[in-house]
Structures are given as structure tokens and as C-alpha cells.
Amino acid sequence: MLMKKIEDICNRQVEREGYSSNLYLSMASWAENNGLSGVAGWIYSQSDEERIHMLKFIKYINERGGKAVMPALKKPAADFKSVEDVFKEVLKHEEFITASINEIVALTLEEKDFNTHNFLQWFVMEQVEEETSVRIVLDKLRLVGKNNMYEFDRDILSLRKPASTAGAIT
Ligand code: FEO
């Protein structure tokens, strides 16, 4: 049975993963409206992964005898200054999510909830991958140059990590 404080912090993460998915949908939609189909594709895929992360938490909470609660999600920004700003914001957001996961990990150790601790290890590794993949995108953006968005947009999908690492919902 899940301890109440672990259930609550996992539900907090349901909201954060759900917001991540919504935020990235908004960014992808902005890119699509600006003729950047490659950038939009990269971010739409990221949004799908965030939904899977949210589902993993929902299922885990319920399977452990808790109650997953669907949150109201804050409205994300609809406009962005540039592609570089979008990816800088993605990186900042992923760093926030990493800190959030680490906070749950720390609580599970404090409360000796080793089952949840074990469940979280997938997320710990996933955050390393996600931060790395965004940093690679930002590096490529600097290399190609902000004035050559055509090439950057054409090639960005080749930078996506294989879908298999998104993880199945179990
Ligand atoms: Fe689910 Fe990108 O953190």
C-alpha cells in the first residue's frame, strides 16, 4: 500500500508530466504554424512521451492501492520568440522535471519505500536522456546557425532518440 505522502507526491508528478505534454503541444503547434514541420514533429513526439510518463505514474499509483487524480492543467504559452528560445525553454523545463523526480526519489529513501524507489529508476535514466537530447538539438542549432532554419528544420527529426527508449506502459 502506498503511503499517503508518496501517493500525493506521485500525483503531483502526474500533473507535472501532463503539463509537460501540454506545454510541448503548444510549442509544436506554434512551430507548425510557422512552417517548421520538422521542429513541430520533434516536439509533438516529445509531447507523446510526456503523456506516457504521466500514464506510468497514474498506473503505478493505482496499482499500489492509491488513487490517481487527474489534474487541471495550467494554460501554456501560445507564442514563442524563436526556435532557439523554444528549445532553451524545453531544457529549462526538463531540468525542473529532473529536480522533481529527484525530490520523489529522496522522499522514497527517507520513507524506506523501496518499491517506489525502484519504479522511479526508469525516470531517473529517462531524464538524463531527455536533457541530453535537448542539449544536442541546441548544439546543432548553434552549428547550423539561426539564419539557416531551412536545413535545421529539415534535419532535426534525425536527432530524435529511438522511440523504444520512450518505454512501454507497464
Ligand atoms: Fe517526463 Fe520530459 O519529463
Short mmCIF file of C-alpha atoms and ligand atoms in Angstrom, two decimals:
data_model
loop_
_atom_site.label_atom_id
_atom_site.label_comp_id
_atom_site.label_asym_id
_atom_site.label_seq_id
_atom_site.Cartn_x
_atom_site.Cartn_y
_atom_site.Cartn_z
CA MET A 1 0.00 0.00 0.00
CA LEU A 2 1.28 3.40 -0.98
CA MET A 3 1.97 5.83 1.86
CA LYS A 4 -0.21 8.97 1.62
CA LYS A 5 2.73 11.34 1.26
CA ILE A 6 4.20 9.17 -1.54
CA GLU A 7 0.79 8.98 -3.23
CA ASP A 8 0.49 12.78 -3.03
CA ILE A 9 3.92 13.49 -4.47
CA CYS A 10 3.32 10.95 -7.27
CA ASN A 11 0.04 12.71 -8.05
CA ARG A 12 1.97 15.98 -8.16
CA GLN A 13 4.14 14.32 -10.81
CA VAL A 14 1.04 13.27 -12.77
CA GLU A 15 0.25 16.98 -13.04
CA ARG A 16 3.83 17.90 -13.99
CA GLU A 17 4.06 15.26 -16.71
CA GLY A 18 0.62 16.24 -18.01
CA TYR A 19 1.64 19.89 -18.10
CA SER A 20 4.87 18.93 -19.91
CA SER A 21 2.82 17.18 -22.58
CA ASN A 22 0.54 20.23 -22.95
CA LEU A 23 3.44 22.69 -22.99
CA TYR A 24 5.14 20.73 -25.77
CA LEU A 25 1.88 20.50 -27.73
CA SER A 26 1.69 24.28 -27.60
CA MET A 27 5.29 24.63 -28.77
CA ALA A 28 4.75 22.09 -31.57
CA SER A 29 1.62 23.86 -32.70
CA TRP A 30 3.48 27.19 -32.76
CA ALA A 31 6.25 25.60 -34.88
CA GLU A 32 3.69 24.10 -37.26
CA ASN A 33 2.03 27.50 -37.68
CA ASN A 34 5.41 28.96 -38.58
CA GLY A 35 6.15 26.44 -41.35
CA LEU A 36 8.59 24.40 -39.28
CA SER A 37 7.24 20.89 -39.76
CA GLY A 38 10.47 19.18 -38.66
CA VAL A 39 10.65 21.13 -35.40
CA ALA A 40 6.93 20.51 -34.88
CA GLY A 41 7.41 16.77 -35.44
CA TRP A 42 10.24 16.60 -32.90
CA ILE A 43 8.19 18.39 -30.27
CA TYR A 44 4.93 16.51 -30.98
CA SER A 45 6.85 13.26 -30.38
CA GLN A 46 8.19 14.69 -27.13
CA SER A 47 4.67 15.59 -26.08
CA ASP A 48 3.57 11.97 -26.73
CA GLU A 49 6.40 10.73 -24.49
CA GLU A 50 5.32 13.03 -21.69
CA ARG A 51 1.82 11.62 -21.87
CA ILE A 52 3.32 8.15 -21.49
CA HIS A 53 5.25 9.38 -18.44
CA MET A 54 2.01 10.68 -16.95
CA LEU A 55 0.29 7.34 -17.63
CA LYS A 56 3.12 5.44 -15.96
CA PHE A 57 2.57 7.44 -12.76
CA ILE A 58 -1.23 7.05 -12.96
CA LYS A 59 -0.97 3.30 -13.34
CA TYR A 60 1.66 2.94 -10.65
CA ILE A 61 -0.37 4.90 -8.09
CA ASN A 62 -3.49 2.83 -8.79
CA GLU A 63 -1.66 -0.49 -8.82
CA ARG A 64 -0.15 0.25 -5.42
CA GLY A 65 -3.54 0.87 -3.84
CA GLY A 66 -3.56 4.66 -4.16
CA LYS A 67 -5.85 6.87 -6.20
CA ALA A 68 -4.51 8.73 -9.21
CA VAL A 69 -6.20 12.11 -9.57
CA MET A 70 -6.45 13.85 -12.93
CA PRO A 71 -5.29 17.44 -12.51
CA ALA A 72 -6.40 20.71 -14.03
CA LEU A 73 -3.55 21.87 -16.23
CA LYS A 74 -2.23 25.41 -16.38
CA LYS A 75 -2.54 27.00 -19.83
CA PRO A 76 0.88 27.03 -21.55
CA ALA A 77 2.21 29.99 -23.55
CA ALA A 78 0.96 30.03 -27.14
CA ASP A 79 3.67 32.21 -28.67
CA PHE A 80 7.43 31.95 -28.62
CA LYS A 81 10.19 34.29 -29.78
CA SER A 82 12.25 31.82 -31.79
CA VAL A 83 13.11 28.14 -32.22
CA GLU A 84 16.19 28.68 -30.06
CA ASP A 85 14.04 30.12 -27.28
CA VAL A 86 11.66 27.15 -27.56
CA PHE A 87 14.46 24.63 -27.07
CA LYS A 88 16.05 26.69 -24.29
CA GLU A 89 12.68 26.60 -22.56
CA VAL A 90 12.37 22.84 -23.14
CA LEU A 91 15.77 22.35 -21.49
CA LYS A 92 14.84 24.54 -18.54
CA HIS A 93 11.59 22.63 -18.14
CA GLU A 94 13.33 19.24 -18.31
CA GLU A 95 15.81 20.38 -15.64
CA PHE A 96 12.81 21.27 -13.48
CA ILE A 97 11.31 17.80 -14.10
CA THR A 98 14.63 16.15 -13.22
CA ALA A 99 14.68 18.03 -9.91
CA SER A 100 11.08 17.00 -9.31
CA ILE A 101 11.85 13.29 -9.92
CA ASN A 102 14.91 13.54 -7.67
CA GLU A 103 12.78 15.01 -4.92
CA ILE A 104 10.46 11.97 -5.09
CA VAL A 105 13.47 9.63 -5.06
CA ALA A 106 14.79 11.36 -1.94
CA LEU A 107 11.41 11.02 -0.21
CA THR A 108 11.18 7.29 -1.02
CA LEU A 109 14.58 6.78 0.61
CA GLU A 110 13.59 8.82 3.64
CA GLU A 111 10.37 6.78 3.98
CA LYS A 112 12.04 3.47 3.06
CA ASP A 113 9.58 2.92 0.19
CA PHE A 114 11.87 0.77 -1.90
CA ASN A 115 9.15 -0.30 -4.36
CA THR A 116 8.52 3.27 -5.45
CA HIS A 117 12.25 3.92 -5.38
CA ASN A 118 12.68 1.06 -7.85
CA PHE A 119 9.80 2.32 -10.03
CA LEU A 120 11.48 5.73 -10.24
CA GLN A 121 14.78 4.44 -11.59
CA TRP A 122 13.37 4.37 -15.14
CA PHE A 123 12.56 8.08 -14.80
CA VAL A 124 15.99 8.89 -13.42
CA MET A 125 17.59 7.44 -16.57
CA GLU A 126 14.94 8.93 -18.83
CA GLN A 127 15.70 12.43 -17.51
CA VAL A 128 19.40 12.00 -18.32
CA GLU A 129 18.43 11.04 -21.89
CA GLU A 130 15.92 13.84 -22.27
CA GLU A 131 18.24 16.58 -21.08
CA THR A 132 20.99 15.23 -23.35
CA SER A 133 18.74 15.11 -26.40
CA VAL A 134 17.68 18.75 -25.92
CA ARG A 135 21.28 19.85 -25.43
CA ILE A 136 22.18 18.10 -28.72
CA VAL A 137 19.40 19.99 -30.50
CA LEU A 138 20.69 23.30 -29.08
CA ASP A 139 24.26 22.42 -30.15
CA LYS A 140 23.08 21.66 -33.71
CA LEU A 141 21.10 24.86 -33.80
CA ARG A 142 24.25 26.80 -32.95
CA LEU A 143 26.24 24.88 -35.59
CA VAL A 144 23.74 25.30 -38.40
CA GLY A 145 23.12 28.89 -37.47
CA LYS A 146 19.90 30.62 -36.65
CA ASN A 147 19.76 32.01 -40.19
CA ASN A 148 19.58 28.60 -41.76
CA MET A 149 16.34 27.34 -40.30
CA TYR A 150 15.51 25.51 -43.54
CA GLU A 151 18.34 23.00 -43.05
CA PHE A 152 17.83 22.76 -39.31
CA ASP A 153 14.11 22.06 -39.74
CA ARG A 154 14.82 19.52 -42.49
CA ASP A 155 17.31 17.55 -40.34
CA ILE A 156 16.02 17.84 -36.78
CA LEU A 157 13.93 14.64 -36.82
CA SER A 158 17.09 12.61 -37.38
CA LEU A 159 18.22 13.78 -33.92
CA ARG A 160 15.34 12.10 -32.10
CA LYS A 161 16.25 9.22 -29.85
CA PRO A 162 14.78 5.86 -30.88
CA ALA A 163 11.16 5.51 -29.83
CA SER A 164 11.93 2.29 -27.93
CA THR A 165 13.57 4.30 -25.14
CA ALA A 166 10.25 6.03 -24.52
CA GLY A 167 9.31 2.92 -22.56
CA ALA A 168 6.16 0.86 -22.60
CA ILE A 169 3.41 1.50 -20.09
CA THR A 170 3.56 -1.37 -17.69
FE1 FEO B 1 8.60 13.43 -18.44
FE2 FEO B 1 10.47 15.11 -20.07
O1 FEO B 1 9.96 14.56 -18.42
#
